[in-house]
Coordinates of C-alpha atoms and ligand atoms in Angstrom, one line a residue:
X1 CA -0.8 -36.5 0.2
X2 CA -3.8 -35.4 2.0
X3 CA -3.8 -33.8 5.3
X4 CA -6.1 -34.0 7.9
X5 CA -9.7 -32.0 7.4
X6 CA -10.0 -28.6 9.5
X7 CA -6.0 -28.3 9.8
X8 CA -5.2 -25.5 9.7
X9 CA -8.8 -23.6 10.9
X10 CA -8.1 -20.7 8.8
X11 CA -6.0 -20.7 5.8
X12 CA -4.4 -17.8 4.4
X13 CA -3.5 -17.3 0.6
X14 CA -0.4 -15.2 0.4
X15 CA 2.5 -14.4 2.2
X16 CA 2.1 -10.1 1.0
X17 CA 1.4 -7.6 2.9
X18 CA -1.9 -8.1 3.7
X19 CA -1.4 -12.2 4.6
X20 CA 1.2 -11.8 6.8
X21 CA -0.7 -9.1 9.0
X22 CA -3.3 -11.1 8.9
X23 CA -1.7 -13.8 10.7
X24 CA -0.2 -12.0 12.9
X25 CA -3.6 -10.5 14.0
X26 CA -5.3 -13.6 14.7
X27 CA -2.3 -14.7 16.4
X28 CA -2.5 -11.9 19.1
X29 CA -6.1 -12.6 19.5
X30 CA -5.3 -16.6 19.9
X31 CA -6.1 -18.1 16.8
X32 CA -4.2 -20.3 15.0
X33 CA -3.2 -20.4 10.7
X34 CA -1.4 -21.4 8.1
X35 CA 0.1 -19.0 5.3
X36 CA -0.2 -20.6 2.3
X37 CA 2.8 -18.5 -0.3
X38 CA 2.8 -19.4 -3.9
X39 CA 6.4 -18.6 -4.3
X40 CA 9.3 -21.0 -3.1
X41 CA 11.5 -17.3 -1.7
X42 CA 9.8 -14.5 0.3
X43 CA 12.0 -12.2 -3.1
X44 CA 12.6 -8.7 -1.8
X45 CA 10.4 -7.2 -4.7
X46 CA 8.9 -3.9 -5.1
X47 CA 10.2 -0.3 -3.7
X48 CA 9.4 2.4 -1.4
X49 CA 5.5 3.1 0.4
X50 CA 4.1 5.6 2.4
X51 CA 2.9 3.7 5.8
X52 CA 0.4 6.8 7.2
X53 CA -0.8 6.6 11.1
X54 CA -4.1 4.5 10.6
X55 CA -2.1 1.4 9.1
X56 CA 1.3 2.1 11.3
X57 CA -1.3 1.8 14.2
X58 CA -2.2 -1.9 13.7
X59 CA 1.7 -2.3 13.6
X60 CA 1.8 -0.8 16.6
X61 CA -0.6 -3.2 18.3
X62 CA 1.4 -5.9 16.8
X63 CA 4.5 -4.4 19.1
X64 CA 6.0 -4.3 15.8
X65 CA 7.1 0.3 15.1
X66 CA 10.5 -0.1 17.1
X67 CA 11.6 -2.0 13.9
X68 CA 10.0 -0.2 11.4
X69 CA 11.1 3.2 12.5
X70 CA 14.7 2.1 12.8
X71 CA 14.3 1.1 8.7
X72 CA 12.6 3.8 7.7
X73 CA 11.9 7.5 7.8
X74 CA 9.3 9.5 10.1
X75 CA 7.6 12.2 7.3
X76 CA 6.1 15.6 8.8
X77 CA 4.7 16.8 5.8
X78 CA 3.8 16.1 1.9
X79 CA 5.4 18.7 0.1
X80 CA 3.2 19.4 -3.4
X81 CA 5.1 21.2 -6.3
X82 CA 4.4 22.3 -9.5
X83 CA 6.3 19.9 -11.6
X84 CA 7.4 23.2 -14.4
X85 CA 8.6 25.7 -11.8
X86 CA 8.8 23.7 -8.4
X87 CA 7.2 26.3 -7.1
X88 CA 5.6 24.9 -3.8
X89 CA 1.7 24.7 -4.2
X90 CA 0.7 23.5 -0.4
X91 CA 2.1 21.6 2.3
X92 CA -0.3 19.4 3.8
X93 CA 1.0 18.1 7.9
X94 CA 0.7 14.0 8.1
X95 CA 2.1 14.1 11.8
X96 CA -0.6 12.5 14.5
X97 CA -1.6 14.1 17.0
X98 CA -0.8 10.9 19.1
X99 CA 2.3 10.5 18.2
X100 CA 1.9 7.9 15.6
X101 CA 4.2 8.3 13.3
X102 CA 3.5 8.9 8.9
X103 CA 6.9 6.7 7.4
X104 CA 8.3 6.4 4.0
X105 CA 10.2 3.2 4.4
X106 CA 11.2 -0.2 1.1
X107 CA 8.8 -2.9 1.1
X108 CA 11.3 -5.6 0.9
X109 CA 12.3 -3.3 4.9
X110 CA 8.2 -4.0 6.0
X111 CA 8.1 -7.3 4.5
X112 CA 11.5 -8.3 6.1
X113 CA 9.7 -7.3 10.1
X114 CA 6.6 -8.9 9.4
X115 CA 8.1 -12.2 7.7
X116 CA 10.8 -12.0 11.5
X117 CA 7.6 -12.0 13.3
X118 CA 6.0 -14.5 11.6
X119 CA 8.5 -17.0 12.1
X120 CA 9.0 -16.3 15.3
X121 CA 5.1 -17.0 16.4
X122 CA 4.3 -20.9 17.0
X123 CA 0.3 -20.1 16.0
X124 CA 1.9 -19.4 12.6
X125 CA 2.7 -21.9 10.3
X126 CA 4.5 -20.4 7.1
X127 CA 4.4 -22.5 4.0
X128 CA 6.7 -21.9 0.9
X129 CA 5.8 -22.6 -2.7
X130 CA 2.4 -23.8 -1.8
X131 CA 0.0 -22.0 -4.6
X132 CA -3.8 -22.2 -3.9
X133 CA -5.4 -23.5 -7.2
X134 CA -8.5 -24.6 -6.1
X135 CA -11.5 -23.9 -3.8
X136 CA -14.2 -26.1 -2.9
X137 CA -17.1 -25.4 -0.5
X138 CA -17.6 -28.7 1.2
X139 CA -19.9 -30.0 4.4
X140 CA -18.1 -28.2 7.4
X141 CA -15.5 -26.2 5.6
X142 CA -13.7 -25.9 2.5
X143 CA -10.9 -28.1 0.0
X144 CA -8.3 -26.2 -0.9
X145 CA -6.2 -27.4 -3.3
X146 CA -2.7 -26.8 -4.1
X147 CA -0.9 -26.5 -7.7
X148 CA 1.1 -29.3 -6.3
X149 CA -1.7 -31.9 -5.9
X150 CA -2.3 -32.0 -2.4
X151 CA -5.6 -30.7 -0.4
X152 CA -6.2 -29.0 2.7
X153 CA -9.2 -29.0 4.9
X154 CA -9.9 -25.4 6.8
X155 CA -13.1 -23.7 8.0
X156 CA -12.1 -20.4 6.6
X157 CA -9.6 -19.1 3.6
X158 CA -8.5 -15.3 3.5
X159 CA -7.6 -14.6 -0.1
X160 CA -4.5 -12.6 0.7
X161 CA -3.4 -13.3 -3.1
X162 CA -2.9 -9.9 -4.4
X163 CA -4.3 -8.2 -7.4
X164 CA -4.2 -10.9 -10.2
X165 CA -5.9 -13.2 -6.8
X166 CA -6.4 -16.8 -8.1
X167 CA -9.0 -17.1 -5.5
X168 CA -11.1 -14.3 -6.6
X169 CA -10.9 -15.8 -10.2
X170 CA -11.6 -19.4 -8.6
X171 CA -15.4 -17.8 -7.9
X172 CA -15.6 -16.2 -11.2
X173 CA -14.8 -12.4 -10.3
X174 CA -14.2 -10.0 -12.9
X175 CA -10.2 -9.3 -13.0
X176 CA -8.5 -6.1 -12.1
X177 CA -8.1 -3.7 -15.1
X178 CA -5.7 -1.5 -16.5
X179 CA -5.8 1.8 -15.3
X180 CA -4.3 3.3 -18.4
X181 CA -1.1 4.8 -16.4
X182 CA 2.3 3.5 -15.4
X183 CA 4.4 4.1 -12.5
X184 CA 8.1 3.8 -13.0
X185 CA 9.8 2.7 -10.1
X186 CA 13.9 3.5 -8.9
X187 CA 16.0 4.6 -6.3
X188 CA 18.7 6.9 -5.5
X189 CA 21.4 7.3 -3.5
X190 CA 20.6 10.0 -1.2
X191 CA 21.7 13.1 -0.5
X192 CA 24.5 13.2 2.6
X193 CA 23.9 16.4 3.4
X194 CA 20.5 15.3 4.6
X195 CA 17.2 16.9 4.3
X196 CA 15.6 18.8 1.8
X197 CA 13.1 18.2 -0.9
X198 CA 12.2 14.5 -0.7
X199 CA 15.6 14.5 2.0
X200 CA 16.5 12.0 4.1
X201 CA 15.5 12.2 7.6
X202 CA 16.8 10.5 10.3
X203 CA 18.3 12.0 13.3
X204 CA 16.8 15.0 12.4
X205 CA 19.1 18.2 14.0
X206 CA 17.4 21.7 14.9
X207 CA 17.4 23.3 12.3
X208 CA 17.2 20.9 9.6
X209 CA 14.4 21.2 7.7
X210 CA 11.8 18.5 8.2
X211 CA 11.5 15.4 6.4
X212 CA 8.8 15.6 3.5
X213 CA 7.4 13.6 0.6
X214 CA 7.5 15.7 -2.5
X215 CA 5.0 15.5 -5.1
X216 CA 5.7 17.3 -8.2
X217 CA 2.3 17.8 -10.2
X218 CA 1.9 18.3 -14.0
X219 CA -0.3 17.8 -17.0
X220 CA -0.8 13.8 -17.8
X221 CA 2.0 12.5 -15.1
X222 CA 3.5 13.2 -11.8
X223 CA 7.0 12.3 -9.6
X224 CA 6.8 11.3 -6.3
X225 CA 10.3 10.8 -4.0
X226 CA 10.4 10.3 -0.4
X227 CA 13.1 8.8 1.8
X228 CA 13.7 4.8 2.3
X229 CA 16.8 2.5 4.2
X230 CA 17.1 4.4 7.0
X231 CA 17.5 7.7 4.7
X232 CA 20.0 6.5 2.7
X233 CA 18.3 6.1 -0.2
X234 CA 15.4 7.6 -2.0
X235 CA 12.9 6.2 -3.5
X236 CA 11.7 7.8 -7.0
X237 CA 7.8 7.0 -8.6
X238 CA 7.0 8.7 -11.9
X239 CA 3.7 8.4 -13.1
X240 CA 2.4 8.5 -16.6
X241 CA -0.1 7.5 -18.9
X242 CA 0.6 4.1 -20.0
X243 CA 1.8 5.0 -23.4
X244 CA 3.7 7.7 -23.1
X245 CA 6.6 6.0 -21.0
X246 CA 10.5 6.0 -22.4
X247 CA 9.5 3.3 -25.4
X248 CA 13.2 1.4 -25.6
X249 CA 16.5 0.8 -23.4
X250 CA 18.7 4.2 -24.4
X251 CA 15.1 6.4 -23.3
X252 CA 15.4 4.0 -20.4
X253 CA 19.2 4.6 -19.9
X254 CA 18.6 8.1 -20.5
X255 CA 16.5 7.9 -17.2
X256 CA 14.1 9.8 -18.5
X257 CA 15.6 13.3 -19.5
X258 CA 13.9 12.3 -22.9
X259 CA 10.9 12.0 -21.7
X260 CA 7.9 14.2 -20.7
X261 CA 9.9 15.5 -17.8
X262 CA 13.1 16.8 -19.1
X263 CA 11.9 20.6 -18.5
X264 CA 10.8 20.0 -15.1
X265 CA 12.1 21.0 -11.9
X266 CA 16.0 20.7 -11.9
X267 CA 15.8 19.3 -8.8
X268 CA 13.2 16.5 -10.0
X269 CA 15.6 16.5 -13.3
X270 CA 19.1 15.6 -10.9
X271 CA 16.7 13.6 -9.2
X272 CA 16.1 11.3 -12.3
X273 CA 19.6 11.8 -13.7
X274 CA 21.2 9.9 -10.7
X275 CA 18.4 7.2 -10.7
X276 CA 18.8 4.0 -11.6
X277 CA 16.9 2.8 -14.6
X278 CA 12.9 2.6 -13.2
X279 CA 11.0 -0.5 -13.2
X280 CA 7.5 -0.3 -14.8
X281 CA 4.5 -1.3 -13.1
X282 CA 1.3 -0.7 -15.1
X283 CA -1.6 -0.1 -12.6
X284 CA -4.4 -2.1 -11.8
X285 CA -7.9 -1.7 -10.5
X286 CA -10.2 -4.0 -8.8
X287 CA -13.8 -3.3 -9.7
X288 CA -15.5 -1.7 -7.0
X289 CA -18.4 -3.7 -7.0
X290 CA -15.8 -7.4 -6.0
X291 CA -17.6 -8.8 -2.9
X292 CA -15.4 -9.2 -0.2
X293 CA -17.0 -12.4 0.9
X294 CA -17.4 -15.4 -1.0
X295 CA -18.2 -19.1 -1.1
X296 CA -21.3 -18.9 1.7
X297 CA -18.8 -16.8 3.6
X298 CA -16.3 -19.1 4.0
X299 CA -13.7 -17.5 2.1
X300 CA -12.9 -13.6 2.4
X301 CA -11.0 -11.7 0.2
X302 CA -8.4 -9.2 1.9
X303 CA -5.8 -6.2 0.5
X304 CA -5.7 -6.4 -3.3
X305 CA -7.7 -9.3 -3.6
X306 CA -10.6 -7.3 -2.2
X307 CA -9.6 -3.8 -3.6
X308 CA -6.7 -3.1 -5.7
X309 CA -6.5 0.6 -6.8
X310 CA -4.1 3.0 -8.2
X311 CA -1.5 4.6 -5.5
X312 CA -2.2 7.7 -6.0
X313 CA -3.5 8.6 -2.5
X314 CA -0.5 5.6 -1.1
X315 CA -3.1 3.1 0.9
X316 CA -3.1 0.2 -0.8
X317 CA -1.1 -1.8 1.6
X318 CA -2.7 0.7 4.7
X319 CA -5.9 -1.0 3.5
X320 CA -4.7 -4.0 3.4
X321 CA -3.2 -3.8 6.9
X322 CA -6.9 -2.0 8.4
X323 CA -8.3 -5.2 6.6
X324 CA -5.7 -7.6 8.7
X325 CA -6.7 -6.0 11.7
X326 CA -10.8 -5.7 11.2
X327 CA -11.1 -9.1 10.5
X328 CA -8.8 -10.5 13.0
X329 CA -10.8 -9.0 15.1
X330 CA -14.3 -9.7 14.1
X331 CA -13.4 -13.8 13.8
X332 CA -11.9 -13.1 17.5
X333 CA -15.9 -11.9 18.5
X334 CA -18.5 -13.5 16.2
X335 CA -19.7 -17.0 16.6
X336 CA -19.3 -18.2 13.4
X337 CA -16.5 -17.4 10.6
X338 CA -19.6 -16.6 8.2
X339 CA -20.7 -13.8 10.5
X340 CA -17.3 -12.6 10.9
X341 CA -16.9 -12.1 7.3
X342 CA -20.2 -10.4 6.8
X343 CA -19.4 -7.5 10.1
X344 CA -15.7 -7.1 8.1
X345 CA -17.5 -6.7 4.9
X346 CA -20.1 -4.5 6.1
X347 CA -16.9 -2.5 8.4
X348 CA -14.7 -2.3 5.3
X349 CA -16.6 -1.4 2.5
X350 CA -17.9 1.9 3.4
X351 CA -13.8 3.1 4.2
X352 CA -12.4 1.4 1.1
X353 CA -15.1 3.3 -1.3
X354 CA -14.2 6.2 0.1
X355 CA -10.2 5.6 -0.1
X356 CA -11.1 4.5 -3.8
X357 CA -13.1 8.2 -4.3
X358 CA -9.7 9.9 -2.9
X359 CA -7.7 8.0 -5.3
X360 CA -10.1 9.0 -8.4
X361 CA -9.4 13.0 -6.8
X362 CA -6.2 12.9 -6.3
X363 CA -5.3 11.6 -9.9
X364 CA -7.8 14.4 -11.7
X365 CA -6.3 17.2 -9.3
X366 CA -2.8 15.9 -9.8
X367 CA -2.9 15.9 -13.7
X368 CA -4.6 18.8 -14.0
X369 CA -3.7 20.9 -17.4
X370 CA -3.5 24.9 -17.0
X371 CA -5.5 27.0 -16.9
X372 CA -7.1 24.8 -14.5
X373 CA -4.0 23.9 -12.3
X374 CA -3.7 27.7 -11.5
X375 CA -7.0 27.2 -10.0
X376 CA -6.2 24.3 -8.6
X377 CA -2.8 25.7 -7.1
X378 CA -4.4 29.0 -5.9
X379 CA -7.3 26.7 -3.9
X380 CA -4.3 24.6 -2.1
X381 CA -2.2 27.9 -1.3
X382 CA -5.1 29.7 0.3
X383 CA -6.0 26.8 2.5
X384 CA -4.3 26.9 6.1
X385 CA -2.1 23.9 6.7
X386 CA -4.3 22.8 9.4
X387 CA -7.1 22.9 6.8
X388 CA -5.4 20.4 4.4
X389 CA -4.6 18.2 7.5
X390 CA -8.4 18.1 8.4
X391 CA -9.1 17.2 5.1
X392 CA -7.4 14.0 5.6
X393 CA -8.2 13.5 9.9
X394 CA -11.1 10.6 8.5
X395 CA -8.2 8.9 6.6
X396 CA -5.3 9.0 8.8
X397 CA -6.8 9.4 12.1
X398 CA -8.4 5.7 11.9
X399 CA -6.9 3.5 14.4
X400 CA -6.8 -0.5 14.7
X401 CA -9.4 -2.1 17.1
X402 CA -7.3 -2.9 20.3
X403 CA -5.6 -6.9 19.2
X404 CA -5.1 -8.5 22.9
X405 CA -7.0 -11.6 23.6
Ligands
FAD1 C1 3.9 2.2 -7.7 C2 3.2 1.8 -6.5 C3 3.3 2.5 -5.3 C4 2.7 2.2 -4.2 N1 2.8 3.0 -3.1 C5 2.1 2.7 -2.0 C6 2.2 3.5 -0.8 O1 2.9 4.5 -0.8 N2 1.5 3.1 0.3 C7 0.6 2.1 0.3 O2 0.0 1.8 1.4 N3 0.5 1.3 -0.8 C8 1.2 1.5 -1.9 N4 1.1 0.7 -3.0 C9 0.2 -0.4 -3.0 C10 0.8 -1.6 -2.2 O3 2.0 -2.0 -2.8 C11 -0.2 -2.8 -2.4 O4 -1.5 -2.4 -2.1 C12 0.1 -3.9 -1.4 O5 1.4 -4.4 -1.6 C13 -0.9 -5.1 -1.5 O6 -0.5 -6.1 -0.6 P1 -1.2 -7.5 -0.7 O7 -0.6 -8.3 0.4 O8 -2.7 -7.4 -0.8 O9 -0.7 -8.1 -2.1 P2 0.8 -8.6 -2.5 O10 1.8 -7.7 -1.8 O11 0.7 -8.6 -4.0 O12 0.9 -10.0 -2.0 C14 0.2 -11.1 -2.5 C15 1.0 -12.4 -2.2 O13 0.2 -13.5 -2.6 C16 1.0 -14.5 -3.3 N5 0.2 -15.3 -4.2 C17 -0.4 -14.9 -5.4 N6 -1.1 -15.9 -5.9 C18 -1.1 -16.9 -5.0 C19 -1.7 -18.2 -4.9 N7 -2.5 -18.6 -5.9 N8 -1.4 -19.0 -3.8 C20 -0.6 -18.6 -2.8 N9 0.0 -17.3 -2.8 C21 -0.3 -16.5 -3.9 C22 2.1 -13.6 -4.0 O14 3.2 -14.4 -4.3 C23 2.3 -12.5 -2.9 O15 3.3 -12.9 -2.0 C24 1.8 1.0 -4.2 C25 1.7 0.2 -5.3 C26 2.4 0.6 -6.5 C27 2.3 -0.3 -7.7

């Protein structure tokens, strides 16, 4: 079946992170789409993210924080540890100074608010098990073809397709690569006396002490735990190099106590103990040279289409939420979708190099080996806490352009 050409205007690939804010951007700005979702289920996959202030601000525009506080947890600080001792090496403040908050909260909770507002927006259309499997420029717009057989006629498509993105392959793009490390992914029940390293924090009492992500830091890998579910759980990220993960089902069972972190931190070590076997997810890299734009600009390449990189500074999906926003409202302003896509390329590129810089810093300064992470932990404890959240004002203090018609 073939529908009518230029229905929907703008097409969407993927129904992630990145596609659904997407289409709820335009939407706020008046413009029509269709999500186009490979997958016949919106599945509940993945774990816990850190949501910092710049992305949590285009959720705010979208009227959509009421929701995602409620399912997740409002962080003050990142707590850094050694992963040996658990002596704490810094603690760097991720509160705003406006007021928007920095939140640990599952993906399947974020997914779950955006996928509510979706549905409940009539410029939105939603369409299940519809793969993109071809692109063709043609006079006026674009063919895109679905795995199923049928072709749709749009102006513009926003690759929104993730980091193994079909439509980046469709114009030849070199794939994401292995970054040579793997983060294994669990929960844990959490703690009901609240608080405390990588606590819960909800409801927070006086005198509690404040909610935190922890970071324990070591030679070659790293744990990172924060709150999820309203507190209830914790989520639990340990990153190693790609081969030196448990190797078979009892080092998984074992969760980890035979592997390179049995002599950490008891805390970290209880921590594991109680988990539930981890997930792995080997991580992937864009190359930082992938145009954003494609096909004569009619087709634009969003979140980790555009940029996939390793979590170690936690932006991915704030990226691909600033992208949402950015190019929702450039195609609100420009007169053509071509020269919207070139002012978001041209907006994008400089912030997502420099996220991608961060990510290459953190993971050296992270893994360092002694002698060099004394250095490295004496530099952090001699910096004011105001210092270390200076550092980070370019990152975090970004906020969306204003989404109202
Ligand atoms: C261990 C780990 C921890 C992380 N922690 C954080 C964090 O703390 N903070 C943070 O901001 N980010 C974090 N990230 C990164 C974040 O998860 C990703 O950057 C984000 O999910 C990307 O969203 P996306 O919408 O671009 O892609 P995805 O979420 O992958 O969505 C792509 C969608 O496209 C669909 N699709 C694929 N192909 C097609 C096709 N051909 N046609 C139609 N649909 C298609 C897929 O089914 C999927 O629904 C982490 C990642 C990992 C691995």
């Amino acid at each position: 079946m073939t529908s009518p050409k230029m229905t929907p205007r703008i097409a969407i690939a993927g129904a992630g992170i990145a596609g659904l804010t997407a289409a709820l951007c335009l939407s706020r700005l008046g413009i029509a789409s269709s999500v186009l979702e490979r997958s016949e289920t919106l599945d509940e996959v993945g774990a816990g993210l850190q949501l910092s202030p710049n992305a949590l601000s285009v959720l705010d525009e979208l009227d959509l924080l009421p929701p995602l506080r409620a399912a997740g947890v409002a962080a003050d600080l990142v707590e850094l540890r050694s992963g040996r001792s658990g002596r704490t090496i810094a603690e760097v403040p991720v509160r705003s100074k406006d007021g928007t908050p920095y939140l640990s909260i599952h993906r399947a909770d974020l997914q779950a608010v955006l996928v509510a507002a979706v549905k409940s927006d009539p410029k939105i259309t939603l369409r299940l098990g519809a793969e993109v499997a071809t692109v063709a420029t043609v006079a006026g717009g674009l063919d895109i073809g679905l795995a199923a057989g049928e072709t749709i006629g749009a102006a513009l498509l926003v690759g929104a397709d993730g980091v193994r993105s079909a439509v980046a392959r469709r114009f030849g793009l070199a794939p994401a690569q292995p970054t040579g490390t793997t983060a294994w992914r669990t929960t844990v029940a959490a703690d009901p006396k609240g608080p405390g390293p990588a606590g819960s924090g909800t409801g927070r009492e006086a005198g509690t002490p404040p909610a935190r992500i922890t970071a324990w830091l070591g030679p070659r890998r790293h744990a990172v735990a924060y709150p999820v579910r309203a507190g209830t759980l914790r989520n639990l990220v340990l990153v190693t190099r790609s081969g030196d993960g448990p190797k078979d089902a009892a080092a998984l069972l074992g969760g980890f106590a035979l592997g390179g972190f049995a002599h950490w931190d008891p805390r970290l070590v209880r921590l594991i103990g109680a988990a539930a076997p981890p997930t792995p997810w080997p991580l992937f890299s864009a190359p930082a040279a992938r145009p954003f734009v494609l096909g004569d600009g009619r087709v634009v390449l969003i979140g980790d289409a555009a940029h996939a990189m390793a979590p170690y500074a936690a932006q991915g999906a704030g990226m691909a939420i600033e992208d949402a926003a950015v190019l929702a409202a450039a195609l609100a302003t420009e007169a053509s979708p071509a020269a919207a896509a070139r002012r978001y390329e041209a907006a994008r590129r400089p912030r997502i190099d420099r996220v991608r810089r961060r990510v290459g810093f953190h993971r050296l300064v992270y893994h360092l080996p002694p002698p060099f992470s004394l250095g490295r932990n004496a530099v952090l404890g001699l910096r004011p806490a105001e210092a270390l959240r200076a550092d980070l004002a370019w990152l975090y203090d970004w906020r969306s352009p204003k989404l109202r018609p």
